[in-house]
Short mmCIF file of C-alpha atoms (C1' of nucleotides) in Angstrom, two decimals:
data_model
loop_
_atom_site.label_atom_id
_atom_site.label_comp_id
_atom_site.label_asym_id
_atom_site.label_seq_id
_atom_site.Cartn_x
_atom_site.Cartn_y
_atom_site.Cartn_z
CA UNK B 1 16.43 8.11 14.45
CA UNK B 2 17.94 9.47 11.15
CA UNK B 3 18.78 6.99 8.16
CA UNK B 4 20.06 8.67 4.94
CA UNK B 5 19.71 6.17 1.72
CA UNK B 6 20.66 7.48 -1.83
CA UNK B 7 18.57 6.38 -4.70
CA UNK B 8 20.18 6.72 -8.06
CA UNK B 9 18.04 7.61 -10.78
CA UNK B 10 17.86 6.68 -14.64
CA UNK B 11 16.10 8.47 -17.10
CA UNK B 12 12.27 6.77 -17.61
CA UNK B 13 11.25 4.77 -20.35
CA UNK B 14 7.71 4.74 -22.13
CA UNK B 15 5.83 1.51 -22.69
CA UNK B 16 6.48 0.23 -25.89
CA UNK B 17 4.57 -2.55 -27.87
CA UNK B 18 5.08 -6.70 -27.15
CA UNK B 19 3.77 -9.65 -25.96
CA UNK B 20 1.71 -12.16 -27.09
CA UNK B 21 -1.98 -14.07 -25.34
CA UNK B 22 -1.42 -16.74 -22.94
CA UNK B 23 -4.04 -18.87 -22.81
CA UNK B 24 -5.18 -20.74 -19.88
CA UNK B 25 -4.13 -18.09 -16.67
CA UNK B 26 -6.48 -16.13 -14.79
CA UNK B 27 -8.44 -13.41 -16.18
CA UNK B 28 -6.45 -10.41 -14.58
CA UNK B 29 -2.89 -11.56 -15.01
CA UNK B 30 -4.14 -13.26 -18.38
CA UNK B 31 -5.19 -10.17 -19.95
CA UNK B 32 -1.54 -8.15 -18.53
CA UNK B 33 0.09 -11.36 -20.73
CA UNK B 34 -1.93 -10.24 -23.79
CA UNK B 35 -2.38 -6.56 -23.47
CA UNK B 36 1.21 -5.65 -21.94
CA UNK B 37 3.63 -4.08 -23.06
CA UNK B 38 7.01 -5.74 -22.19
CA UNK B 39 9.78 -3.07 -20.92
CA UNK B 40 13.38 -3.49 -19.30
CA UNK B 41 14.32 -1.78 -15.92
CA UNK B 42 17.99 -1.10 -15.20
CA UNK B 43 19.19 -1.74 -11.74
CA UNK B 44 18.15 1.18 -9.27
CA UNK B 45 16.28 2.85 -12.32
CA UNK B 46 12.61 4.61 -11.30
CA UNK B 47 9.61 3.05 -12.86
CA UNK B 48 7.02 5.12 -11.32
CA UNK B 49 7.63 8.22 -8.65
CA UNK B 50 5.34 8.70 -5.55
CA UNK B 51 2.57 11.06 -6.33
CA UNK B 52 2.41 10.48 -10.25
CA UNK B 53 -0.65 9.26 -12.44
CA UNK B 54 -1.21 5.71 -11.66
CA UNK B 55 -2.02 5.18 -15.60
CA UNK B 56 -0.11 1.70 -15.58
CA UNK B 57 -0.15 -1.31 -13.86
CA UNK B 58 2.45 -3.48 -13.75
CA UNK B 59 3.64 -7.23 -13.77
CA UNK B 60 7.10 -8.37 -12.77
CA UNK B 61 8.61 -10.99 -15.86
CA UNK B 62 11.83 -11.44 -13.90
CA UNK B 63 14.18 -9.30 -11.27
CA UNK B 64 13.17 -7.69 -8.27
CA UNK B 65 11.39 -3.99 -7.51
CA UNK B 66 10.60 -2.26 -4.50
CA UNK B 67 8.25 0.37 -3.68
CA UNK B 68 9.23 3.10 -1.79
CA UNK B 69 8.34 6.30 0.12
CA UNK B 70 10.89 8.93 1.54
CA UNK B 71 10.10 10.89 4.56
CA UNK B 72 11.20 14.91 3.86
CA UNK B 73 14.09 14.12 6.49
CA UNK B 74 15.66 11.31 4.00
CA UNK B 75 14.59 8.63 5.74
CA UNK B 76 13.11 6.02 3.38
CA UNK B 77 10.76 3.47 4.18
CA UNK B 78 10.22 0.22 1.54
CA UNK B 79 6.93 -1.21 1.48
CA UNK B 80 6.92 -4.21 -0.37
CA UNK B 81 9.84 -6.43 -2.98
CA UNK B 82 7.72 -7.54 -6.17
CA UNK B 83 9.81 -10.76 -8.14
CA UNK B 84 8.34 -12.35 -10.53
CA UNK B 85 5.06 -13.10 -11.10
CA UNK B 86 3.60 -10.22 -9.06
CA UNK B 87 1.25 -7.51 -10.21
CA UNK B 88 2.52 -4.21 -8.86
CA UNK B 89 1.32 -0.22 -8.91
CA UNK B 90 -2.46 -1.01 -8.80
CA UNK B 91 -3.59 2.07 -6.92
CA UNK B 92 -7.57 2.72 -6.00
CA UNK B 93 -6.97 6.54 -5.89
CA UNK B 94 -5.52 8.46 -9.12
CA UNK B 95 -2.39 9.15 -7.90
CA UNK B 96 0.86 6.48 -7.15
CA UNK B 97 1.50 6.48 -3.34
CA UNK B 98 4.61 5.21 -3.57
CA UNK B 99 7.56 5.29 -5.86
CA UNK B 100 8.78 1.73 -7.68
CA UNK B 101 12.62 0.86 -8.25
CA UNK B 102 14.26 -2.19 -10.15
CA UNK B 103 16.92 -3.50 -7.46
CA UNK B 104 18.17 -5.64 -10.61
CA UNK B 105 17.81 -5.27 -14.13
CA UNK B 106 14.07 -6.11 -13.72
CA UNK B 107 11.58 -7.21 -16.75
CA UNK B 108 8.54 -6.14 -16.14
CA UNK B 109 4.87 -5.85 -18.35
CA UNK B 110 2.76 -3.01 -18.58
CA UNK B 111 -0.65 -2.27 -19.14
CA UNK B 112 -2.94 0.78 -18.99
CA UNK B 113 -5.10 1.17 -16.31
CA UNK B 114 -7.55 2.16 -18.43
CA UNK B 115 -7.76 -0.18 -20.68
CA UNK B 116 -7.92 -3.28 -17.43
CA UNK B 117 -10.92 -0.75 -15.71
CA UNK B 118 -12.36 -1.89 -19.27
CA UNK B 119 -12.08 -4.92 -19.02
CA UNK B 120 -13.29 -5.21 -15.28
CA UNK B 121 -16.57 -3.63 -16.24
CA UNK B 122 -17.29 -5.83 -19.25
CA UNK B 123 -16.02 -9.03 -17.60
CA UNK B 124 -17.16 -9.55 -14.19
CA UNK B 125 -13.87 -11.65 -13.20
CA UNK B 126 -11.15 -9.00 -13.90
CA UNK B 127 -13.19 -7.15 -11.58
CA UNK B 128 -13.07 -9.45 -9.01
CA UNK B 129 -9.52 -9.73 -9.43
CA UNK B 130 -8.47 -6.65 -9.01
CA UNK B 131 -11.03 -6.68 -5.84
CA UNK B 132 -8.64 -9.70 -4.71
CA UNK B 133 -5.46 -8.17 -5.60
CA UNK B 134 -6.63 -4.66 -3.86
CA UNK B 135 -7.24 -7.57 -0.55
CA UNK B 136 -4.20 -9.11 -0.55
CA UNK B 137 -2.39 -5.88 -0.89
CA UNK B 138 -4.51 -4.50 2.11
CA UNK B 139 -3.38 -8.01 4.05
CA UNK B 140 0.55 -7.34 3.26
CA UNK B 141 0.23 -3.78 4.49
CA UNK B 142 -1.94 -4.84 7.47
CA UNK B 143 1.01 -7.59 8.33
CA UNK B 144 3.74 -4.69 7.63
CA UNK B 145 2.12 -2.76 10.51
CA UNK B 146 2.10 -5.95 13.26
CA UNK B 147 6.26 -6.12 11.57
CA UNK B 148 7.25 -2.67 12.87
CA UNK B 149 6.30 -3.22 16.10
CA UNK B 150 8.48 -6.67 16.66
CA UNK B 151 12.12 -6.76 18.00
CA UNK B 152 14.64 -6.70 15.77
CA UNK B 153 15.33 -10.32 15.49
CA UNK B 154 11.80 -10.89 14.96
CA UNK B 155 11.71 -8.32 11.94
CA UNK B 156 14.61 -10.45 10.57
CA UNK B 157 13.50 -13.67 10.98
CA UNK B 158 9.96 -12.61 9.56
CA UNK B 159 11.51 -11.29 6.66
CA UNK B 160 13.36 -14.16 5.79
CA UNK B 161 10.45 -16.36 6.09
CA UNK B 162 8.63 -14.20 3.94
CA UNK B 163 11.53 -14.50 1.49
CA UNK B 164 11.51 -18.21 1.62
CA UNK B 165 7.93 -18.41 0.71
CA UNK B 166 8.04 -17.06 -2.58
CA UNK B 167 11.28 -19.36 -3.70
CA UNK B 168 11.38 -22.96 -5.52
CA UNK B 169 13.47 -24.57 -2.86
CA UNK B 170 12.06 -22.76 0.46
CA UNK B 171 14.90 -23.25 2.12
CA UNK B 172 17.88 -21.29 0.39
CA UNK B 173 16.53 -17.78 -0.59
CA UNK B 174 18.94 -15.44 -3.02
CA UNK B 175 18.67 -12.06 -1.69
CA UNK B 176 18.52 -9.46 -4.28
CA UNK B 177 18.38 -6.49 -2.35
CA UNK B 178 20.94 -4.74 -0.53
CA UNK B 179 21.28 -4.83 3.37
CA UNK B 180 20.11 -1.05 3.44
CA UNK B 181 16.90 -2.42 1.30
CA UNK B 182 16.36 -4.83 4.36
CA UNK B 183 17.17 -2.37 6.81
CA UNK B 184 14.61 0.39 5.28
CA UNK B 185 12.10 -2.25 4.44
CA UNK B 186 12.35 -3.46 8.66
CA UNK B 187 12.92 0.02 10.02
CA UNK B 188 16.38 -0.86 11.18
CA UNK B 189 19.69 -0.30 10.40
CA UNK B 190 22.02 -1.74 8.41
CA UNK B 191 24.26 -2.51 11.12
CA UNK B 192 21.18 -4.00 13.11
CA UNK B 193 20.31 -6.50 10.53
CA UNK B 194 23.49 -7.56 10.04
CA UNK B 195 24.47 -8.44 13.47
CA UNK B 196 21.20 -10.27 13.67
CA UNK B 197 22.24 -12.41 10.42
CA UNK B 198 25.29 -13.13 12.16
CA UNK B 199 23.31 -13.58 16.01
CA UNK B 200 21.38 -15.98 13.56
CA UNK B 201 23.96 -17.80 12.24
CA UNK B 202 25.75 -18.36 15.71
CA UNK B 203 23.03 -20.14 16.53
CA UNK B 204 22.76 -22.40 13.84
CA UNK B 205 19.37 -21.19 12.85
CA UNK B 206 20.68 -19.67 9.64
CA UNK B 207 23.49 -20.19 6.99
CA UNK B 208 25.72 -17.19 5.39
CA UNK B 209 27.71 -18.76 2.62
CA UNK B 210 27.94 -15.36 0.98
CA UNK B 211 26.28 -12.25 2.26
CA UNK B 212 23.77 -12.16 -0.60
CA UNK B 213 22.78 -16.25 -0.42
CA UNK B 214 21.16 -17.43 3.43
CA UNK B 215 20.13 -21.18 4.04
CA UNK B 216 17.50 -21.32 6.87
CA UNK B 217 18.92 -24.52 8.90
CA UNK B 218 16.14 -24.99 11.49
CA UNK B 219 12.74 -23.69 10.06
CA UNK B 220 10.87 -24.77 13.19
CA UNK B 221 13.08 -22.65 15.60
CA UNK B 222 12.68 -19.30 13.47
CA UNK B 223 9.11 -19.77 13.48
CA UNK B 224 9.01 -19.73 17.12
CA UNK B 225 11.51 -16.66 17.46
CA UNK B 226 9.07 -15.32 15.12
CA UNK B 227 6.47 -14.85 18.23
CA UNK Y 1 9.67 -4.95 23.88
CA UNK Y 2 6.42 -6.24 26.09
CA UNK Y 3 3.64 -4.54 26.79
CA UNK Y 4 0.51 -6.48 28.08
CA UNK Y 5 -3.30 -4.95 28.05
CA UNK Y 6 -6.42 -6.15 29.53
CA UNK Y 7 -9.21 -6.14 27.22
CA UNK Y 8 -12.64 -6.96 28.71
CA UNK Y 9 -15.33 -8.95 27.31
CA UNK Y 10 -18.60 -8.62 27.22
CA UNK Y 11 -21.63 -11.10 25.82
CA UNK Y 12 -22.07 -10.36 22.40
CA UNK Y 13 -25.12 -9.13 20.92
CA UNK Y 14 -26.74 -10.02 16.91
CA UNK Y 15 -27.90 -7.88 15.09
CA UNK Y 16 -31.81 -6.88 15.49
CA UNK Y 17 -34.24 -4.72 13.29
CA UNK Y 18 -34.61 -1.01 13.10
CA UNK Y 19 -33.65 2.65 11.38
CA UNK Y 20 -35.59 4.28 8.15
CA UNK Y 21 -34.16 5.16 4.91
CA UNK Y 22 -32.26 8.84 4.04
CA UNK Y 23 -32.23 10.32 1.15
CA UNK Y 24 -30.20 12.21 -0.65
CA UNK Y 25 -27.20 10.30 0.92
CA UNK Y 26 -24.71 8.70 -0.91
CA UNK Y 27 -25.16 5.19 -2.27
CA UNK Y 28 -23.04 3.10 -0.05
CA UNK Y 29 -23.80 4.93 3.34
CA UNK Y 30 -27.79 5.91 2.12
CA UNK Y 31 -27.62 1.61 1.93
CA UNK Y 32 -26.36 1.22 5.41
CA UNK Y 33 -28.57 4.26 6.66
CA UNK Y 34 -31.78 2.45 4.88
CA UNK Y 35 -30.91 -1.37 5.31
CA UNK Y 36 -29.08 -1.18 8.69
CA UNK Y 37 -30.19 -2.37 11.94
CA UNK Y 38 -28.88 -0.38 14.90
CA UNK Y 39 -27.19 -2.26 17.45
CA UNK Y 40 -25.64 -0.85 20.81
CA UNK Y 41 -22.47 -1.90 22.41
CA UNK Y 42 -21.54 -1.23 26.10
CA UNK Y 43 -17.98 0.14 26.85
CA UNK Y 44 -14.73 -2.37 25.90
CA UNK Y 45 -17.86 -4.96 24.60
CA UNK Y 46 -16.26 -7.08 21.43
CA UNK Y 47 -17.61 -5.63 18.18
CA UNK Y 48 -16.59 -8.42 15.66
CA UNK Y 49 -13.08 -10.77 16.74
CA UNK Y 50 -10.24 -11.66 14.66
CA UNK Y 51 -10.76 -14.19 12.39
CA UNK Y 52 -14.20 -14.54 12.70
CA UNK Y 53 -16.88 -14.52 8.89
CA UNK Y 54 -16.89 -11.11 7.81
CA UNK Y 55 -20.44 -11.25 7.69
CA UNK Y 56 -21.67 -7.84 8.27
CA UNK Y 57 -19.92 -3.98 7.46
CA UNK Y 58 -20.55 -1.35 9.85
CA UNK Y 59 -20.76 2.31 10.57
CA UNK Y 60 -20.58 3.98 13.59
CA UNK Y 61 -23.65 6.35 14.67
CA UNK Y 62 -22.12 7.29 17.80
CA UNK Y 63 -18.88 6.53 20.15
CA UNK Y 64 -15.54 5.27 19.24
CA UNK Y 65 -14.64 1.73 18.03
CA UNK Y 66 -10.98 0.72 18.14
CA UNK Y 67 -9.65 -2.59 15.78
CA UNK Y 68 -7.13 -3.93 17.55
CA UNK Y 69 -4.71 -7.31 16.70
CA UNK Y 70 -3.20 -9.45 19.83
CA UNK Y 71 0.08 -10.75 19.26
CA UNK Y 72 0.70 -14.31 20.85
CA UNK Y 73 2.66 -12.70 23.73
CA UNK Y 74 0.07 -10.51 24.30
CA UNK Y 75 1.78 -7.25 23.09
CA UNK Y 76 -1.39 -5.26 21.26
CA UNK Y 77 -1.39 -3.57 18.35
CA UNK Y 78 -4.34 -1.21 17.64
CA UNK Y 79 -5.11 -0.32 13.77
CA UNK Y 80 -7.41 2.24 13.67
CA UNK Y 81 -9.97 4.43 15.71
CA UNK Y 82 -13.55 5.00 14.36
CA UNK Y 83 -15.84 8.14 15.28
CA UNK Y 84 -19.03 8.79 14.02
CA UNK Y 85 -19.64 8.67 10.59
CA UNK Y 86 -17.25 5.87 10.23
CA UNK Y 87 -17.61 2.87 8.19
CA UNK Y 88 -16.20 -0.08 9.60
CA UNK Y 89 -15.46 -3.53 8.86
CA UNK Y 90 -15.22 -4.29 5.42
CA UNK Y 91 -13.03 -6.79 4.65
CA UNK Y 92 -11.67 -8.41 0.99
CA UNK Y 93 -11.15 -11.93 2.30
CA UNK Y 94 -13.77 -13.86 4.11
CA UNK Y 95 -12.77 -13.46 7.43
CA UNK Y 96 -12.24 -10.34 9.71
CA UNK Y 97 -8.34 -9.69 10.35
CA UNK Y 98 -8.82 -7.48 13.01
CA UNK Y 99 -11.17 -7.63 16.14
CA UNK Y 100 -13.04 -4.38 16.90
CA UNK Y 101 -14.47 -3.09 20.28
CA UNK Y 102 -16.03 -0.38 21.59
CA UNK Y 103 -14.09 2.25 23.56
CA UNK Y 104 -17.17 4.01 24.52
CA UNK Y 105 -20.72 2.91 24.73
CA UNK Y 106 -21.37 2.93 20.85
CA UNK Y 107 -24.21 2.93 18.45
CA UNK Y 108 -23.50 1.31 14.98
CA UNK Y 109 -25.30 0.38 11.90
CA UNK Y 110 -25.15 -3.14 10.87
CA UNK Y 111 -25.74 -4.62 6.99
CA UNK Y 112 -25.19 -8.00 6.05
CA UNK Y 113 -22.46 -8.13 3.67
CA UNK Y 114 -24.00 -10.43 1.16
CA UNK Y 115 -26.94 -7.70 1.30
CA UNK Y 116 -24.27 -5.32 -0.11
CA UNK Y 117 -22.58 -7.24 -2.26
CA UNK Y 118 -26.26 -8.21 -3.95
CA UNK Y 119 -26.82 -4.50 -4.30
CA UNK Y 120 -23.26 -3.48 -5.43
CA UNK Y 121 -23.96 -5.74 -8.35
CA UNK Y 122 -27.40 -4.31 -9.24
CA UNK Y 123 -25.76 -0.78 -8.46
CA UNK Y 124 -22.30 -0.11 -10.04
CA UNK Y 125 -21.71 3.22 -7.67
CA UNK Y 126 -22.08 1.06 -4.74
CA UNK Y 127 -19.51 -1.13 -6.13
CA UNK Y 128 -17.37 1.64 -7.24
CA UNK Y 129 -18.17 3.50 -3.23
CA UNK Y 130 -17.03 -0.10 -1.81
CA UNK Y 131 -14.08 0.51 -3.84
CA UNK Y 132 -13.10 3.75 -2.72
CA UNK Y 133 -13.75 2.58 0.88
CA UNK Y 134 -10.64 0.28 0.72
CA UNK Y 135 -8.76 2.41 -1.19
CA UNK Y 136 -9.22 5.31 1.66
CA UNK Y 137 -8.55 1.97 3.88
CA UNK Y 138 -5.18 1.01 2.22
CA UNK Y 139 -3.85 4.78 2.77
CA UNK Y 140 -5.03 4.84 5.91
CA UNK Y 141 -2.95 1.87 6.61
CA UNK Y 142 -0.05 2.79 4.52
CA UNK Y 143 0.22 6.25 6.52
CA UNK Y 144 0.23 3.79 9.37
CA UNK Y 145 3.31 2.08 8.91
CA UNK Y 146 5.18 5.49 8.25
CA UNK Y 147 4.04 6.32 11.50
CA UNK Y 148 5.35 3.33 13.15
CA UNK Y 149 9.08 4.71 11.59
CA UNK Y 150 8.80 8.22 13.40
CA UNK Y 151 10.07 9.38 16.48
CA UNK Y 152 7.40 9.14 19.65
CA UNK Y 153 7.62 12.86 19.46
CA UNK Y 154 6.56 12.71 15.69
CA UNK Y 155 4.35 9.42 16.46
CA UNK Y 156 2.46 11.81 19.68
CA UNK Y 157 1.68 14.72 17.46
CA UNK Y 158 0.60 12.67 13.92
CA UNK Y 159 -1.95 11.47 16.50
CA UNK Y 160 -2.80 14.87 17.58
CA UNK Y 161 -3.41 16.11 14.12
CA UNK Y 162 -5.16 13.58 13.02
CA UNK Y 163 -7.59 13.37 15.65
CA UNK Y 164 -7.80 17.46 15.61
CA UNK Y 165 -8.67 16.98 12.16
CA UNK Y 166 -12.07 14.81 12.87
CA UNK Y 167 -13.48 17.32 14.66
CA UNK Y 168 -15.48 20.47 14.30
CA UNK Y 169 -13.47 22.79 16.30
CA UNK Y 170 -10.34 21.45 14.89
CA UNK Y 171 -7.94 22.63 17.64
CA UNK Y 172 -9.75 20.97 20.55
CA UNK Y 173 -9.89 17.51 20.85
CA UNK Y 174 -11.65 15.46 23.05
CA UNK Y 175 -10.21 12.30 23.61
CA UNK Y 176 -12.33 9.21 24.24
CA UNK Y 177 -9.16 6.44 24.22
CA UNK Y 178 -7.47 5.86 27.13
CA UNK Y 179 -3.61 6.32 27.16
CA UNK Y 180 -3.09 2.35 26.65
CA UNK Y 181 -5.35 2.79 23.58
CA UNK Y 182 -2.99 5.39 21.99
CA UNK Y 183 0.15 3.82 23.45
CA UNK Y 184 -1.03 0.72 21.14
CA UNK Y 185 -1.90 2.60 18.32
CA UNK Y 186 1.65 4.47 17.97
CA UNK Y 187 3.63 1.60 19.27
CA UNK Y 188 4.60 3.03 22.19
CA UNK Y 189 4.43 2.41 25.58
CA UNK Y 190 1.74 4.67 27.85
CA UNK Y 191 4.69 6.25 30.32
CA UNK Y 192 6.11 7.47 26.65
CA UNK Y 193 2.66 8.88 25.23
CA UNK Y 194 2.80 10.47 28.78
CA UNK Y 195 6.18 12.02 29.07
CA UNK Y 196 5.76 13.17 25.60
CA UNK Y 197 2.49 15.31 26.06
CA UNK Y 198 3.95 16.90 29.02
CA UNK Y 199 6.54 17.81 26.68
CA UNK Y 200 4.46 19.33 24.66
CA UNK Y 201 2.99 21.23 27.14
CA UNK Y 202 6.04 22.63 28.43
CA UNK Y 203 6.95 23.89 25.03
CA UNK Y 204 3.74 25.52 25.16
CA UNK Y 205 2.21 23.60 21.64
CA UNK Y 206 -0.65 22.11 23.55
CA UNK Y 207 -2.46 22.67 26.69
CA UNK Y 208 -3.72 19.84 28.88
CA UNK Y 209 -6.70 21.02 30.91
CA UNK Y 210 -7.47 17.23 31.59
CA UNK Y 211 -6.10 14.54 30.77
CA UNK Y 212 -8.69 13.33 28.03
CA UNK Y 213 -9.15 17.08 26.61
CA UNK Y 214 -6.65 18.65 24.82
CA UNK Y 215 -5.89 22.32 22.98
CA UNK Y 216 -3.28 22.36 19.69
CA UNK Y 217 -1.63 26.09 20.79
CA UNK Y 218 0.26 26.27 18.05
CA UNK Y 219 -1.00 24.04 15.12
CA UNK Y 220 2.23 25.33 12.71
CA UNK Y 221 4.72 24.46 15.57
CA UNK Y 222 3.04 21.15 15.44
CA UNK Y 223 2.89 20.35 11.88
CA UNK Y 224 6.59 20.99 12.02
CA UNK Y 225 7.51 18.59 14.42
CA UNK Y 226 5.75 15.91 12.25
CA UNK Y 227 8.59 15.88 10.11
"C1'" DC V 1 47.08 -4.62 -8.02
"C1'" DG V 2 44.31 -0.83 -6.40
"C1'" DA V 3 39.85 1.67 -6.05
"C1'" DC V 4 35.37 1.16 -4.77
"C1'" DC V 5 31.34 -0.48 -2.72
"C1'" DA V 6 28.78 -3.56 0.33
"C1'" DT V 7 29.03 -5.80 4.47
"C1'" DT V 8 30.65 -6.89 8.99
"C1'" DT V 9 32.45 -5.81 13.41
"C1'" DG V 10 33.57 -2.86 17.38
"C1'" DA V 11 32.84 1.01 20.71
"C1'" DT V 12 29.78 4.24 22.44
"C1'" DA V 13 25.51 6.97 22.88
"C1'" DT V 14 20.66 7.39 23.47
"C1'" DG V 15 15.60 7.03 23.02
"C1'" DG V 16 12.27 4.66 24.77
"C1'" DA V 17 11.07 0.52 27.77
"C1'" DT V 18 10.75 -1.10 32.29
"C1'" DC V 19 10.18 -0.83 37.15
"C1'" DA V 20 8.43 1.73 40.86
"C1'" DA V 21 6.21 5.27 43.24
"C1'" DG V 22 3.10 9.23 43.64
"C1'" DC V 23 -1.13 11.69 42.51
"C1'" DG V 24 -5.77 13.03 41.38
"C1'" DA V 25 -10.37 11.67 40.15
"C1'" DT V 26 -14.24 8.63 40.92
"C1'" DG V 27 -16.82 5.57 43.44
"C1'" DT V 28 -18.21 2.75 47.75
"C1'" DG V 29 -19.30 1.55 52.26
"C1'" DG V 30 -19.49 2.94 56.98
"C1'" DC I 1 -19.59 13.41 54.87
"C1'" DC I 2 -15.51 11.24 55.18
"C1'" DA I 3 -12.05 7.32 55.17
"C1'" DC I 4 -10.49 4.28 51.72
"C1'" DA I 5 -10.01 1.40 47.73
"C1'" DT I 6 -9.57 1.64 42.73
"C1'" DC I 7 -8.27 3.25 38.38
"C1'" DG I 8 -6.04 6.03 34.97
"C1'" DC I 9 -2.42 9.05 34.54
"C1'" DT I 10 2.01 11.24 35.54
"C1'" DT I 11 6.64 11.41 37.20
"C1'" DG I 12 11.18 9.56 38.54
"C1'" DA I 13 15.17 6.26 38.28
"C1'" DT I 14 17.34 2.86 35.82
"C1'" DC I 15 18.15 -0.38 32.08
"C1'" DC I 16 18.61 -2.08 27.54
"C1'" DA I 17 17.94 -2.58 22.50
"C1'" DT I 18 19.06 -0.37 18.79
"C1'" DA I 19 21.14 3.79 16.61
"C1'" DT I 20 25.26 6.10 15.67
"C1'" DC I 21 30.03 6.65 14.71
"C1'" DA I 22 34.19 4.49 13.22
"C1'" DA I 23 37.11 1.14 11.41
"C1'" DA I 24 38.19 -3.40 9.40
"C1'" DT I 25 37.11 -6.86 5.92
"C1'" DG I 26 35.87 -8.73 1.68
"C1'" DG I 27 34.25 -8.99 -2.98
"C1'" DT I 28 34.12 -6.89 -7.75
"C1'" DC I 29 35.66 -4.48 -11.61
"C1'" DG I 30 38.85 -1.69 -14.04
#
DNA sequence: CGACCATTTGATATGGATCAAGCGATGTGG
DNA sequence: CCACATCGCTTGATCCATATCAAATGGTCG
């Protein structure tokens, strides 16, 4: 085992000003809307490095980032994509414990920690928010875990369920990651998820019309290969 | 990939009355020392199952409990071990996502949850120690899944470390899993957790006097080989 | 068009799973 | 006290899924 991935970096921005109250949304992600600070991500550009002060937290506006960890051998292991709409880099300890990449230019807002563990204390929902949010992270990693130990098709097809769930149309997902993001984010290689994606496609259960664009044909079968 | 494991049942007890208060403890474990009843569950008894109302947060007094997730086809996936001192069992959502068992006779501490959820309220450092909890939690679960990427060399002696480093005599660990317990744990298979400690012993890192007892020889060697 | 990068495809190697047997401890009944 | 079954662990032989190495293909941008 020995996968080498190169991560370009760009130098890091600092939160600016922006933004205005959007009335109506839940408490946590409301007060991000008000209090953020909008800033732009180029592609492959670092917003946070693993072992920094976890003074922000962050909201994805539109593109894609992953978190990341590498191993002192180069190997690199994703744990988690964040589009739109999800609240990345909450952290319960001080400290980020992973690293966060834009795959694509990637708008994201930012607020200080800080300033939200303010909030949670004066308004008991932000609290329970970020209790929620802290859960649901907790479940993704937790589901991660029972992921690793699958077969390789089964790492595939979960993945592109997971995908599917978080798009308009559930059935034709966009990818906007690179096959080594996949691969890294599975713990496979390249060459292993692509020959699945093509085992997949052989079989009708999946479509390929480019590499970056996959229509899931027959939902009901992948769920079952899923185990 | 298809490993199948036999877990036991046993009648399950509730939870009963007893133990005095400590002082001088910290909030969120003096509240489980004060307000929990002790229960005591036989070898491979069910602790909690997946699924079921988190209802009640535990802490071990004594023994080792194991949380453990069946896939449908029966492969096992074990999440964590938990020694004395332990605190067990909390969950964000409503329901428990992994089942727990004893691997040894165990005593544990029970609480009702809505007991400390009442208090964490009233309290804010029990709030703030529930916090922590998952946070330690999350990490716990995060170093998980880099685990799951290693070797079974690197998987084999991450175990051995970490279990050296629960004890007091930090290079001699008594083991109270079985092999099938760690093979689930690393995501291997018990021949490989096997083979590999034999290695070890050949190399001359660790010495096997039996089977559940063993001696780190050469802790740096070790720490090396973890990568 | 040509250079470059991402992806696919092919050939081969290998780490760990699987299948099978042996071994040592522990317990049970005669 | 000793045969003998049982259980957990180790060891050996073989197989297979996935990694690795290498080359072909295709898409994008100058």
């Amino acid at each position: 085992m020995l996968m080498r991935t190169t991560v370009q970096n760009a130098s890091k921005q600092s939160p600016g000003r922006g933004s205005q109250a959007v009335p109506g949304t839940p408490p946590l992600a409301g007060a991000i809307e008000m209090m953020g600070a909008a800033m732009t991500f180029a592609r492959n550009s670092e917003i946070f490095g693993e072992g920094e002060p976890a003074d922000y937290l962050y909201k994805v506006v539109s593109g894609t980032v992953r978190t990341s960890k590498i191993l002192t051998d180069g190997r690199r292991q994703i744990g988690s994509f964040h589009m739109a709409g999800d609240i990345f880099g909450l952290e319960v300890g001080d400290d980020h414990t992973f690293s966060a990449e834009a795959i694509t230019e990637a708008k994201v807002l930012v607020v200080r920690r800080s300033a939200l563990l303010g909030l949670a204390a004066r308004d008991g929902n932000v609290g329970r928010q970020m209790w929620m949010l802290a859960g649901r992270e907790l479940a993704r990693v937790q589901d991660h875990i029972m992921l690793l130990v699958k077969t390789a098709q089964e790492r595939v097809v979960c993945f592109l369920l997971e995908m599917a769930q978080r798009v308009p149309d559930g059935n034709t997902v966009a990818l906007t990651m690179s096959r080594q993001d996949i691969a890294d984010y599975l713990g496979l290689t390249i060459e292993t998820v692509s020959r699945t994606l093509t085992m997949l496609e052989n079989e009708g259960a999946i479509e390929l019309p480019t590499s970056r664009c996959i229509m899931l044909r027959k939902r009901a079968a992948l769920v079952r290969l899923n185990s």
